[in-house]
Amino acid sequence: MTHTLVSGLEPPYYTAVFTSVRPDDPEGYGETVQRMHERVQDVPGFLGYESARTPGGIGITVAYFRDLESLTAWRDDAEHEAAKRHGREHWYERYSVHIGRVEQSYHYER
Amino acid sequence: MTHTLVSGLEPPYYTAVFTSVRPDDPEGYGETVQRMHERVQDVPGFLGYESARTPGGIGITVAYFRDLESLTAWRDDAEHEAAKRHGREHWYERYSVHIGRVEQSYHYER
């Protein structure tokens, strides 16, 4: 769970938008998310991520990367691949991933 | 609140990722979201949206558009502009918008 927004991003950068449907608290999920949270920090070009989930609804995670190379490095990380495979087998009813190149962004703060 | 994922998207398309921090149930929020939900359906090139919010955490909404023209038409819609202005004055502590062009996407369904 993230409480703050990723800030200071200067276009161009890349977003991986992950949207999913899964049960509320599947076994082993929290530990895996924590492990991935730690592991992604070591990926060069990783800029941060945000995550939200409506109870009983859907979940959305957005991860930010400097370039497509850093995003691809994380996508293909062996431990991340294993976690995704486990997630497909045990947790997710469905999910989508959208890889986008960001050319414009805005930030508002009161 | 959305319960299902937008499917059938064929790249290229555009995403507007809106991430925000706001109080849990601000006055007038639900009505405005419902009105915007109805209004955006009429924008040519609008492909759907998904929204999630962790109670006490952040909210993320992703809207999908066929091209930058349709996304811009919605961004500049007069009633939408008024709603955003009201949101800045009354609801949001902070928010970010990231406009991305999607060249790759994946979908999994059990």
mmCIF file with all atom_site columns, C-alpha atoms in Angstrom:
data_model
loop_
_atom_site.group_PDB
_atom_site.id
_atom_site.type_symbol
_atom_site.label_atom_id
_atom_site.label_alt_id
_atom_site.label_comp_id
_atom_site.label_asym_id
_atom_site.label_entity_id
_atom_site.label_seq_id
_atom_site.pdbx_PDB_ins_code
_atom_site.Cartn_x
_atom_site.Cartn_y
_atom_site.Cartn_z
_atom_site.occupancy
_atom_site.B_iso_or_equiv
_atom_site.pdbx_formal_charge
_atom_site.auth_seq_id
_atom_site.auth_comp_id
_atom_site.auth_asym_id
_atom_site.auth_atom_id
_atom_site.pdbx_PDB_model_num
ATOM 1   C CA . MET A 1 1   ? 0.000   0.000   0.000   1.00 0.00 ? 1   MET A CA 1
ATOM 2   C CA . THR A 1 2   ? 1.330   3.413   -0.916  1.00 0.00 ? 2   THR A CA 1
ATOM 3   C CA . HIS A 1 3   ? 0.266   6.610   0.827   1.00 0.00 ? 3   HIS A CA 1
ATOM 4   C CA . THR A 1 4   ? 2.107   9.231   -1.178  1.00 0.00 ? 4   THR A CA 1
ATOM 5   C CA . LEU A 1 5   ? 2.403   10.084  -4.836  1.00 0.00 ? 5   LEU A CA 1
ATOM 6   C CA . VAL A 1 6   ? 5.560   9.700   -6.842  1.00 0.00 ? 6   VAL A CA 1
ATOM 7   C CA . SER A 1 7   ? 6.753   13.206  -7.654  1.00 0.00 ? 7   SER A CA 1
ATOM 8   C CA . GLY A 1 8   ? 9.565   14.920  -9.504  1.00 0.00 ? 8   GLY A CA 1
ATOM 9   C CA . LEU A 1 9   ? 9.070   12.930  -12.706 1.00 0.00 ? 9   LEU A CA 1
ATOM 10  C CA . GLU A 1 10  ? 10.345  14.672  -15.826 1.00 0.00 ? 10  GLU A CA 1
ATOM 11  C CA . PRO A 1 11  ? 9.027   13.433  -19.196 1.00 0.00 ? 11  PRO A CA 1
ATOM 12  C CA . PRO A 1 12  ? 9.811   11.385  -21.096 1.00 0.00 ? 12  PRO A CA 1
ATOM 13  C CA . TYR A 1 13  ? 9.424   8.343   -18.834 1.00 0.00 ? 13  TYR A CA 1
ATOM 14  C CA . TYR A 1 14  ? 7.532   5.052   -18.954 1.00 0.00 ? 14  TYR A CA 1
ATOM 15  C CA . THR A 1 15  ? 4.597   3.737   -16.969 1.00 0.00 ? 15  THR A CA 1
ATOM 16  C CA . ALA A 1 16  ? 3.581   0.142   -16.428 1.00 0.00 ? 16  ALA A CA 1
ATOM 17  C CA . VAL A 1 17  ? -0.088  0.170   -15.446 1.00 0.00 ? 17  VAL A CA 1
ATOM 18  C CA . PHE A 1 18  ? -1.144  -3.116  -13.820 1.00 0.00 ? 18  PHE A CA 1
ATOM 19  C CA . THR A 1 19  ? -4.876  -3.596  -13.197 1.00 0.00 ? 19  THR A CA 1
ATOM 20  C CA . SER A 1 20  ? -6.179  -6.749  -11.550 1.00 0.00 ? 20  SER A CA 1
ATOM 21  C CA . VAL A 1 21  ? -9.057  -8.676  -10.041 1.00 0.00 ? 21  VAL A CA 1
ATOM 22  C CA . ARG A 1 22  ? -8.250  -11.012 -7.153  1.00 0.00 ? 22  ARG A CA 1
ATOM 23  C CA . PRO A 1 23  ? -9.652  -12.123 -3.772  1.00 0.00 ? 23  PRO A CA 1
ATOM 24  C CA . ASP A 1 24  ? -9.191  -9.713  -0.886  1.00 0.00 ? 24  ASP A CA 1
ATOM 25  C CA . ASP A 1 25  ? -6.339  -11.351 1.032   1.00 0.00 ? 25  ASP A CA 1
ATOM 26  C CA . PRO A 1 26  ? -4.892  -14.359 -0.741  1.00 0.00 ? 26  PRO A CA 1
ATOM 27  C CA . GLU A 1 27  ? -2.342  -16.489 1.095   1.00 0.00 ? 27  GLU A CA 1
ATOM 28  C CA . GLY A 1 28  ? 1.229   -15.350 0.727   1.00 0.00 ? 28  GLY A CA 1
ATOM 29  C CA . TYR A 1 29  ? 0.302   -12.238 -1.221  1.00 0.00 ? 29  TYR A CA 1
ATOM 30  C CA . GLY A 1 30  ? 1.545   -9.640  1.297   1.00 0.00 ? 30  GLY A CA 1
ATOM 31  C CA . GLU A 1 31  ? 4.944   -11.263 1.679   1.00 0.00 ? 31  GLU A CA 1
ATOM 32  C CA . THR A 1 32  ? 5.469   -11.454 -2.061  1.00 0.00 ? 32  THR A CA 1
ATOM 33  C CA . VAL A 1 33  ? 4.473   -7.818  -2.574  1.00 0.00 ? 33  VAL A CA 1
ATOM 34  C CA . GLN A 1 34  ? 6.900   -6.777  0.154   1.00 0.00 ? 34  GLN A CA 1
ATOM 35  C CA . ARG A 1 35  ? 9.688   -8.805  -1.445  1.00 0.00 ? 35  ARG A CA 1
ATOM 36  C CA . MET A 1 36  ? 8.997   -7.308  -4.893  1.00 0.00 ? 36  MET A CA 1
ATOM 37  C CA . HIS A 1 37  ? 8.824   -3.846  -3.334  1.00 0.00 ? 37  HIS A CA 1
ATOM 38  C CA . GLU A 1 38  ? 12.359  -4.308  -2.003  1.00 0.00 ? 38  GLU A CA 1
ATOM 39  C CA . ARG A 1 39  ? 13.706  -5.947  -5.120  1.00 0.00 ? 39  ARG A CA 1
ATOM 40  C CA . VAL A 1 40  ? 12.481  -3.354  -7.644  1.00 0.00 ? 40  VAL A CA 1
ATOM 41  C CA . GLN A 1 41  ? 14.382  -0.608  -5.797  1.00 0.00 ? 41  GLN A CA 1
ATOM 42  C CA . ASP A 1 42  ? 17.613  -2.120  -7.158  1.00 0.00 ? 42  ASP A CA 1
ATOM 43  C CA . VAL A 1 43  ? 16.555  -1.834  -10.799 1.00 0.00 ? 43  VAL A CA 1
ATOM 44  C CA . PRO A 1 44  ? 18.481  1.030   -12.436 1.00 0.00 ? 44  PRO A CA 1
ATOM 45  C CA . GLY A 1 45  ? 15.977  3.505   -13.867 1.00 0.00 ? 45  GLY A CA 1
ATOM 46  C CA . PHE A 1 46  ? 13.149  2.560   -11.502 1.00 0.00 ? 46  PHE A CA 1
ATOM 47  C CA . LEU A 1 47  ? 11.509  5.833   -10.408 1.00 0.00 ? 47  LEU A CA 1
ATOM 48  C CA . GLY A 1 48  ? 8.819   4.663   -7.972  1.00 0.00 ? 48  GLY A CA 1
ATOM 49  C CA . TYR A 1 49  ? 5.333   3.160   -7.910  1.00 0.00 ? 49  TYR A CA 1
ATOM 50  C CA . GLU A 1 50  ? 1.844   3.760   -6.548  1.00 0.00 ? 50  GLU A CA 1
ATOM 51  C CA . SER A 1 51  ? -0.793  1.222   -5.681  1.00 0.00 ? 51  SER A CA 1
ATOM 52  C CA . ALA A 1 52  ? -4.489  1.390   -4.777  1.00 0.00 ? 52  ALA A CA 1
ATOM 53  C CA . ARG A 1 53  ? -7.182  -1.203  -4.281  1.00 0.00 ? 53  ARG A CA 1
ATOM 54  C CA . THR A 1 54  ? -10.873 -0.821  -3.577  1.00 0.00 ? 54  THR A CA 1
ATOM 55  C CA . PRO A 1 55  ? -12.020 -3.519  -1.126  1.00 0.00 ? 55  PRO A CA 1
ATOM 56  C CA . GLY A 1 56  ? -14.211 -5.852  -3.147  1.00 0.00 ? 56  GLY A CA 1
ATOM 57  C CA . GLY A 1 57  ? -13.228 -4.000  -6.309  1.00 0.00 ? 57  GLY A CA 1
ATOM 58  C CA . ILE A 1 58  ? -10.160 -3.869  -8.507  1.00 0.00 ? 58  ILE A CA 1
ATOM 59  C CA . GLY A 1 59  ? -6.521  -3.070  -7.855  1.00 0.00 ? 59  GLY A CA 1
ATOM 60  C CA . ILE A 1 60  ? -4.333  -0.684  -9.857  1.00 0.00 ? 60  ILE A CA 1
ATOM 61  C CA . THR A 1 61  ? -0.560  -0.354  -9.567  1.00 0.00 ? 61  THR A CA 1
ATOM 62  C CA . VAL A 1 62  ? 1.448   2.133   -11.610 1.00 0.00 ? 62  VAL A CA 1
ATOM 63  C CA . ALA A 1 63  ? 5.231   1.755   -11.783 1.00 0.00 ? 63  ALA A CA 1
ATOM 64  C CA . TYR A 1 64  ? 7.427   4.480   -13.262 1.00 0.00 ? 64  TYR A CA 1
ATOM 65  C CA . PHE A 1 65  ? 10.662  3.880   -15.162 1.00 0.00 ? 65  PHE A CA 1
ATOM 66  C CA . ARG A 1 66  ? 13.224  6.138   -16.791 1.00 0.00 ? 66  ARG A CA 1
ATOM 67  C CA . ASP A 1 67  ? 13.191  4.219   -20.065 1.00 0.00 ? 67  ASP A CA 1
ATOM 68  C CA . LEU A 1 68  ? 11.954  1.065   -21.741 1.00 0.00 ? 68  LEU A CA 1
ATOM 69  C CA . GLU A 1 69  ? 15.206  -0.747  -20.938 1.00 0.00 ? 69  GLU A CA 1
ATOM 70  C CA . SER A 1 70  ? 14.741  -0.364  -17.183 1.00 0.00 ? 70  SER A CA 1
ATOM 71  C CA . LEU A 1 71  ? 11.073  -1.347  -17.434 1.00 0.00 ? 71  LEU A CA 1
ATOM 72  C CA . THR A 1 72  ? 11.994  -4.428  -19.453 1.00 0.00 ? 72  THR A CA 1
ATOM 73  C CA . ALA A 1 73  ? 14.751  -5.355  -17.005 1.00 0.00 ? 73  ALA A CA 1
ATOM 74  C CA . TRP A 1 74  ? 12.173  -5.454  -14.215 1.00 0.00 ? 74  TRP A CA 1
ATOM 75  C CA . ARG A 1 75  ? 9.618   -7.310  -16.338 1.00 0.00 ? 75  ARG A CA 1
ATOM 76  C CA . ASP A 1 76  ? 12.197  -10.007 -17.074 1.00 0.00 ? 76  ASP A CA 1
ATOM 77  C CA . ASP A 1 77  ? 13.717  -10.221 -13.561 1.00 0.00 ? 77  ASP A CA 1
ATOM 78  C CA . ALA A 1 78  ? 13.790  -13.908 -12.641 1.00 0.00 ? 78  ALA A CA 1
ATOM 79  C CA . GLU A 1 79  ? 12.286  -13.550 -9.167  1.00 0.00 ? 79  GLU A CA 1
ATOM 80  C CA . HIS A 1 80  ? 9.623   -11.180 -10.506 1.00 0.00 ? 80  HIS A CA 1
ATOM 81  C CA . GLU A 1 81  ? 8.799   -13.703 -13.246 1.00 0.00 ? 81  GLU A CA 1
ATOM 82  C CA . ALA A 1 82  ? 8.361   -16.415 -10.605 1.00 0.00 ? 82  ALA A CA 1
ATOM 83  C CA . ALA A 1 83  ? 6.078   -14.145 -8.558  1.00 0.00 ? 83  ALA A CA 1
ATOM 84  C CA . LYS A 1 84  ? 3.948   -13.375 -11.612 1.00 0.00 ? 84  LYS A CA 1
ATOM 85  C CA . ARG A 1 85  ? 3.651   -17.070 -12.418 1.00 0.00 ? 85  ARG A CA 1
ATOM 86  C CA . HIS A 1 86  ? 2.605   -17.821 -8.836  1.00 0.00 ? 86  HIS A CA 1
ATOM 87  C CA . GLY A 1 87  ? 0.105   -14.968 -9.003  1.00 0.00 ? 87  GLY A CA 1
ATOM 88  C CA . ARG A 1 88  ? -1.491  -16.347 -12.155 1.00 0.00 ? 88  ARG A CA 1
ATOM 89  C CA . GLU A 1 89  ? -1.768  -19.809 -10.622 1.00 0.00 ? 89  GLU A CA 1
ATOM 90  C CA . HIS A 1 90  ? -3.000  -18.782 -7.180  1.00 0.00 ? 90  HIS A CA 1
ATOM 91  C CA . TRP A 1 91  ? -4.227  -15.204 -6.890  1.00 0.00 ? 91  TRP A CA 1
ATOM 92  C CA . TYR A 1 92  ? -5.440  -13.421 -9.988  1.00 0.00 ? 92  TYR A CA 1
ATOM 93  C CA . GLU A 1 93  ? -8.715  -13.993 -11.747 1.00 0.00 ? 93  GLU A CA 1
ATOM 94  C CA . ARG A 1 94  ? -7.572  -11.557 -14.409 1.00 0.00 ? 94  ARG A CA 1
ATOM 95  C CA . TYR A 1 95  ? -5.154  -8.751  -14.996 1.00 0.00 ? 95  TYR A CA 1
ATOM 96  C CA . SER A 1 96  ? -3.948  -6.355  -17.652 1.00 0.00 ? 96  SER A CA 1
ATOM 97  C CA . VAL A 1 97  ? -0.640  -4.586  -18.176 1.00 0.00 ? 97  VAL A CA 1
ATOM 98  C CA . HIS A 1 98  ? -0.362  -1.400  -20.257 1.00 0.00 ? 98  HIS A CA 1
ATOM 99  C CA . ILE A 1 99  ? 3.117   -0.114  -21.107 1.00 0.00 ? 99  ILE A CA 1
ATOM 100 C CA . GLY A 1 100 ? 3.049   3.593   -21.939 1.00 0.00 ? 100 GLY A CA 1
ATOM 101 C CA . ARG A 1 101 ? 5.523   6.277   -22.888 1.00 0.00 ? 101 ARG A CA 1
ATOM 102 C CA . VAL A 1 102 ? 4.692   9.506   -21.026 1.00 0.00 ? 102 VAL A CA 1
ATOM 103 C CA . GLU A 1 103 ? 5.294   12.770  -22.859 1.00 0.00 ? 103 GLU A CA 1
ATOM 104 C CA . GLN A 1 104 ? 3.110   15.026  -20.693 1.00 0.00 ? 104 GLN A CA 1
ATOM 105 C CA . SER A 1 105 ? 2.404   15.121  -17.000 1.00 0.00 ? 105 SER A CA 1
ATOM 106 C CA . TYR A 1 106 ? 0.878   17.540  -14.504 1.00 0.00 ? 106 TYR A CA 1
ATOM 107 C CA . HIS A 1 107 ? 1.113   17.814  -10.766 1.00 0.00 ? 107 HIS A CA 1
ATOM 108 C CA . TYR A 1 108 ? -1.120  19.707  -8.370  1.00 0.00 ? 108 TYR A CA 1
ATOM 109 C CA . GLU A 1 109 ? -0.459  20.321  -4.694  1.00 0.00 ? 109 GLU A CA 1
ATOM 110 C CA . ARG A 1 110 ? -2.580  22.497  -2.461  1.00 0.00 ? 110 ARG A CA 1
ATOM 111 C CA . MET B 1 1   ? -16.021 2.434   -8.421  1.00 0.00 ? 1   MET B CA 1
ATOM 112 C CA . THR B 1 2   ? -15.268 -0.009  -11.178 1.00 0.00 ? 2   THR B CA 1
ATOM 113 C CA . HIS B 1 3   ? -15.454 -3.781  -10.725 1.00 0.00 ? 3   HIS B CA 1
ATOM 114 C CA . THR B 1 4   ? -14.251 -5.021  -14.077 1.00 0.00 ? 4   THR B CA 1
ATOM 115 C CA . LEU B 1 5   ? -11.241 -4.377  -16.260 1.00 0.00 ? 5   LEU B CA 1
ATOM 116 C CA . VAL B 1 6   ? -11.388 -2.618  -19.591 1.00 0.00 ? 6   VAL B CA 1
ATOM 117 C CA . SER B 1 7   ? -10.652 -5.252  -22.222 1.00 0.00 ? 7   SER B CA 1
ATOM 118 C CA . GLY B 1 8   ? -10.287 -5.526  -25.961 1.00 0.00 ? 8   GLY B CA 1
ATOM 119 C CA . LEU B 1 9   ? -7.820  -2.641  -26.247 1.00 0.00 ? 9   LEU B CA 1
ATOM 120 C CA . GLU B 1 10  ? -5.586  -2.783  -29.313 1.00 0.00 ? 10  GLU B CA 1
ATOM 121 C CA . PRO B 1 11  ? -2.389  -0.688  -29.278 1.00 0.00 ? 11  PRO B CA 1
ATOM 122 C CA . PRO B 1 12  ? -1.681  2.014   -29.987 1.00 0.00 ? 12  PRO B CA 1
ATOM 123 C CA . TYR B 1 13  ? -3.957  3.847   -27.562 1.00 0.00 ? 13  TYR B CA 1
ATOM 124 C CA . TYR B 1 14  ? -3.533  6.479   -24.852 1.00 0.00 ? 14  TYR B CA 1
ATOM 125 C CA . THR B 1 15  ? -3.839  6.315   -21.079 1.00 0.00 ? 15  THR B CA 1
ATOM 126 C CA . ALA B 1 16  ? -4.497  9.169   -18.688 1.00 0.00 ? 16  ALA B CA 1
ATOM 127 C CA . VAL B 1 17  ? -3.315  8.011   -15.262 1.00 0.00 ? 17  VAL B CA 1
ATOM 128 C CA . PHE B 1 18  ? -4.766  10.153  -12.477 1.00 0.00 ? 18  PHE B CA 1
ATOM 129 C CA . THR B 1 19  ? -3.367  9.569   -8.962  1.00 0.00 ? 19  THR B CA 1
ATOM 130 C CA . SER B 1 20  ? -4.669  11.537  -6.002  1.00 0.00 ? 20  SER B CA 1
ATOM 131 C CA . VAL B 1 21  ? -4.745  12.123  -2.275  1.00 0.00 ? 21  VAL B CA 1
ATOM 132 C CA . ARG B 1 22  ? -8.034  13.340  -0.780  1.00 0.00 ? 22  ARG B CA 1
ATOM 133 C CA . PRO B 1 23  ? -10.263 12.774  2.273   1.00 0.00 ? 23  PRO B CA 1
ATOM 134 C CA . ASP B 1 24  ? -12.375 9.622   2.296   1.00 0.00 ? 24  ASP B CA 1
ATOM 135 C CA . ASP B 1 25  ? -15.824 11.003  1.415   1.00 0.00 ? 25  ASP B CA 1
ATOM 136 C CA . PRO B 1 26  ? -15.788 14.689  0.573   1.00 0.00 ? 26  PRO B CA 1
ATOM 137 C CA . GLU B 1 27  ? -19.079 16.469  0.086   1.00 0.00 ? 27  GLU B CA 1
ATOM 138 C CA . GLY B 1 28  ? -20.472 16.331  -3.428  1.00 0.00 ? 28  GLY B CA 1
ATOM 139 C CA . TYR B 1 29  ? -17.735 14.030  -4.666  1.00 0.00 ? 29  TYR B CA 1
ATOM 140 C CA . GLY B 1 30  ? -19.890 11.017  -5.544  1.00 0.00 ? 30  GLY B CA 1
ATOM 141 C CA . GLU B 1 31  ? -22.391 13.058  -7.544  1.00 0.00 ? 31  GLU B CA 1
ATOM 142 C CA . THR B 1 32  ? -19.658 14.723  -9.559  1.00 0.00 ? 32  THR B CA 1
ATOM 143 C CA . VAL B 1 33  ? -17.941 11.422  -10.319 1.00 0.00 ? 33  VAL B CA 1
ATOM 144 C CA . GLN B 1 34  ? -21.260 9.968   -11.465 1.00 0.00 ? 34  GLN B CA 1
ATOM 145 C CA . ARG B 1 35  ? -21.890 12.983  -13.709 1.00 0.00 ? 35  ARG B CA 1
ATOM 146 C CA . MET B 1 36  ? -18.395 12.777  -15.221 1.00 0.00 ? 36  MET B CA 1
ATOM 147 C CA . HIS B 1 37  ? -18.838 9.026   -15.686 1.00 0.00 ? 37  HIS B CA 1
ATOM 148 C CA . GLU B 1 38  ? -21.943 9.693   -17.790 1.00 0.00 ? 38  GLU B CA 1
ATOM 149 C CA . ARG B 1 39  ? -20.442 12.616  -19.669 1.00 0.00 ? 39  ARG B CA 1
ATOM 150 C CA . VAL B 1 40  ? -17.193 10.945  -20.745 1.00 0.00 ? 40  VAL B CA 1
ATOM 151 C CA . GLN B 1 41  ? -19.145 8.163   -22.510 1.00 0.00 ? 41  GLN B CA 1
ATOM 152 C CA . ASP B 1 42  ? -20.095 10.708  -25.174 1.00 0.00 ? 42  ASP B CA 1
ATOM 153 C CA . VAL B 1 43  ? -16.494 11.582  -26.037 1.00 0.00 ? 43  VAL B CA 1
ATOM 154 C CA . PRO B 1 44  ? -15.595 9.990   -29.400 1.00 0.00 ? 44  PRO B CA 1
ATOM 155 C CA . GLY B 1 45  ? -12.560 7.755   -28.909 1.00 0.00 ? 45  GLY B CA 1
ATOM 156 C CA . PHE B 1 46  ? -13.151 7.160   -25.190 1.00 0.00 ? 46  PHE B CA 1
ATOM 157 C CA . LEU B 1 47  ? -12.481 3.440   -24.592 1.00 0.00 ? 47  LEU B CA 1
ATOM 158 C CA . GLY B 1 48  ? -13.256 3.032   -20.884 1.00 0.00 ? 48  GLY B CA 1
ATOM 159 C CA . TYR B 1 49  ? -11.759 3.634   -17.454 1.00 0.00 ? 49  TYR B CA 1
ATOM 160 C CA . GLU B 1 50  ? -10.871 1.862   -14.231 1.00 0.00 ? 50  GLU B CA 1
ATOM 161 C CA . SER B 1 51  ? -10.695 3.287   -10.749 1.00 0.00 ? 51  SER B CA 1
ATOM 162 C CA . ALA B 1 52  ? -9.412  2.023   -7.398  1.00 0.00 ? 52  ALA B CA 1
ATOM 163 C CA . ARG B 1 53  ? -8.898  3.623   -4.025  1.00 0.00 ? 53  ARG B CA 1
ATOM 164 C CA . THR B 1 54  ? -7.407  2.246   -0.829  1.00 0.00 ? 54  THR B CA 1
ATOM 165 C CA . PRO B 1 55  ? -9.370  3.551   2.190   1.00 0.00 ? 55  PRO B CA 1
ATOM 166 C CA . GLY B 1 56  ? -7.011  5.941   3.942   1.00 0.00 ? 56  GLY B CA 1
ATOM 167 C CA . GLY B 1 57  ? -4.579  5.645   1.051   1.00 0.00 ? 57  GLY B CA 1
ATOM 168 C CA . ILE B 1 58  ? -4.397  6.975   -2.472  1.00 0.00 ? 58  ILE B CA 1
ATOM 169 C CA . GLY B 1 59  ? -6.722  6.779   -5.458  1.00 0.00 ? 59  GLY B CA 1
ATOM 170 C CA . ILE B 1 60  ? -5.778  5.818   -9.002  1.00 0.00 ? 60  ILE B CA 1
ATOM 171 C CA . THR B 1 61  ? -7.974  6.198   -12.073 1.00 0.00 ? 61  THR B CA 1
ATOM 172 C CA . VAL B 1 62  ? -6.874  5.124   -15.548 1.00 0.00 ? 62  VAL B CA 1
ATOM 173 C CA . ALA B 1 63  ? -8.839  6.332   -18.565 1.00 0.00 ? 63  ALA B CA 1
ATOM 174 C CA . TYR B 1 64  ? -8.246  4.864   -22.027 1.00 0.00 ? 64  TYR B CA 1
ATOM 175 C CA . PHE B 1 65  ? -8.559  6.787   -25.285 1.00 0.00 ? 65  PHE B CA 1
ATOM 176 C CA . ARG B 1 66  ? -8.128  5.875   -28.932 1.00 0.00 ? 66  ARG B CA 1
ATOM 177 C CA . ASP B 1 67  ? -5.841  8.820   -29.649 1.00 0.00 ? 67  ASP B CA 1
ATOM 178 C CA . LEU B 1 68  ? -4.467  12.036  -28.221 1.00 0.00 ? 68  LEU B CA 1
ATOM 179 C CA . GLU B 1 69  ? -7.253  14.058  -29.842 1.00 0.00 ? 69  GLU B CA 1
ATOM 180 C CA . SER B 1 70  ? -9.995  12.237  -27.933 1.00 0.00 ? 70  SER B CA 1
ATOM 181 C CA . LEU B 1 71  ? -8.017  12.451  -24.693 1.00 0.00 ? 71  LEU B CA 1
ATOM 182 C CA . THR B 1 72  ? -7.512  16.180  -25.194 1.00 0.00 ? 72  THR B CA 1
ATOM 183 C CA . ALA B 1 73  ? -11.193 16.693  -26.018 1.00 0.00 ? 73  ALA B CA 1
ATOM 184 C CA . TRP B 1 74  ? -12.102 15.209  -22.637 1.00 0.00 ? 74  TRP B CA 1
ATOM 185 C CA . ARG B 1 75  ? -9.380  17.135  -20.815 1.00 0.00 ? 75  ARG B CA 1
ATOM 186 C CA . ASP B 1 76  ? -10.731 20.385  -22.247 1.00 0.00 ? 76  ASP B CA 1
ATOM 187 C CA . ASP B 1 77  ? -14.446 19.605  -21.845 1.00 0.00 ? 77  ASP B CA 1
ATOM 188 C CA . ALA B 1 78  ? -16.015 22.618  -20.125 1.00 0.00 ? 78  ALA B CA 1
ATOM 189 C CA . GLU B 1 79  ? -17.975 20.698  -17.498 1.00 0.00 ? 79  GLU B CA 1
ATOM 190 C CA . HIS B 1 80  ? -14.956 18.488  -16.793 1.00 0.00 ? 80  HIS B CA 1
ATOM 191 C CA . GLU B 1 81  ? -12.805 21.612  -16.408 1.00 0.00 ? 81  GLU B CA 1
ATOM 192 C CA . ALA B 1 82  ? -15.279 23.001  -13.878 1.00 0.00 ? 82  ALA B CA 1
ATOM 193 C CA . ALA B 1 83  ? -15.255 19.707  -11.945 1.00 0.00 ? 83  ALA B CA 1
ATOM 194 C CA . LYS B 1 84  ? -11.451 19.706  -11.833 1.00 0.00 ? 84  LYS B CA 1
ATOM 195 C CA . ARG B 1 85  ? -11.413 23.277  -10.584 1.00 0.00 ? 85  ARG B CA 1
ATOM 196 C CA . HIS B 1 86  ? -13.937 22.409  -7.870  1.00 0.00 ? 86  HIS B CA 1
ATOM 197 C CA . GLY B 1 87  ? -11.846 19.368  -6.948  1.00 0.00 ? 87  GLY B CA 1
ATOM 198 C CA . ARG B 1 88  ? -8.703  21.442  -6.534  1.00 0.00 ? 88  ARG B CA 1
ATOM 199 C CA . GLU B 1 89  ? -10.533 23.943  -4.347  1.00 0.00 ? 89  GLU B CA 1
ATOM 200 C CA . HIS B 1 90  ? -12.472 21.484  -2.203  1.00 0.00 ? 90  HIS B CA 1
ATOM 201 C CA . TRP B 1 91  ? -11.297 17.875  -2.394  1.00 0.00 ? 91  TRP B CA 1
ATOM 202 C CA . TYR B 1 92  ? -7.729  17.151  -3.449  1.00 0.00 ? 92  TYR B CA 1
ATOM 203 C CA . GLU B 1 93  ? -4.641  17.636  -1.333  1.00 0.00 ? 93  GLU B CA 1
ATOM 204 C CA . ARG B 1 94  ? -2.584  16.660  -4.354  1.00 0.00 ? 94  ARG B CA 1
ATOM 205 C CA . TYR B 1 95  ? -2.831  14.835  -7.627  1.00 0.00 ? 95  TYR B CA 1
ATOM 206 C CA . SER B 1 96  ? -0.809  13.913  -10.674 1.00 0.00 ? 96  SER B CA 1
ATOM 207 C CA . VAL B 1 97  ? -1.784  13.190  -14.271 1.00 0.00 ? 97  VAL B CA 1
ATOM 208 C CA . HIS B 1 98  ? 0.420   11.155  -16.586 1.00 0.00 ? 98  HIS B CA 1
ATOM 209 C CA . ILE B 1 99  ? -0.481  11.013  -20.291 1.00 0.00 ? 99  ILE B CA 1
ATOM 210 C CA . GLY B 1 100 ? 1.018   7.965   -21.981 1.00 0.00 ? 100 GLY B CA 1
ATOM 211 C CA . ARG B 1 101 ? 1.011   6.384   -25.399 1.00 0.00 ? 101 ARG B CA 1
ATOM 212 C CA . VAL B 1 102 ? 0.611   2.624   -25.099 1.00 0.00 ? 102 VAL B CA 1
ATOM 213 C CA . GLU B 1 103 ? 2.464   0.466   -27.624 1.00 0.00 ? 103 GLU B CA 1
ATOM 214 C CA . GLN B 1 104 ? 2.343   -2.828  -25.701 1.00 0.00 ? 104 GLN B CA 1
ATOM 215 C CA . SER B 1 105 ? -0.272  -4.422  -23.525 1.00 0.00 ? 105 SER B CA 1
ATOM 216 C CA . TYR B 1 106 ? -0.974  -7.857  -22.064 1.00 0.00 ? 106 TYR B CA 1
ATOM 217 C CA . HIS B 1 107 ? -4.082  -9.449  -20.696 1.00 0.00 ? 107 HIS B CA 1
ATOM 218 C CA . TYR B 1 108 ? -4.447  -12.517 -18.511 1.00 0.00 ? 108 TYR B CA 1
ATOM 219 C CA . GLU B 1 109 ? -7.662  -14.285 -17.644 1.00 0.00 ? 109 GLU B CA 1
ATOM 220 C CA . ARG B 1 110 ? -7.858  -17.539 -15.736 1.00 0.00 ? 110 ARG B CA 1
#
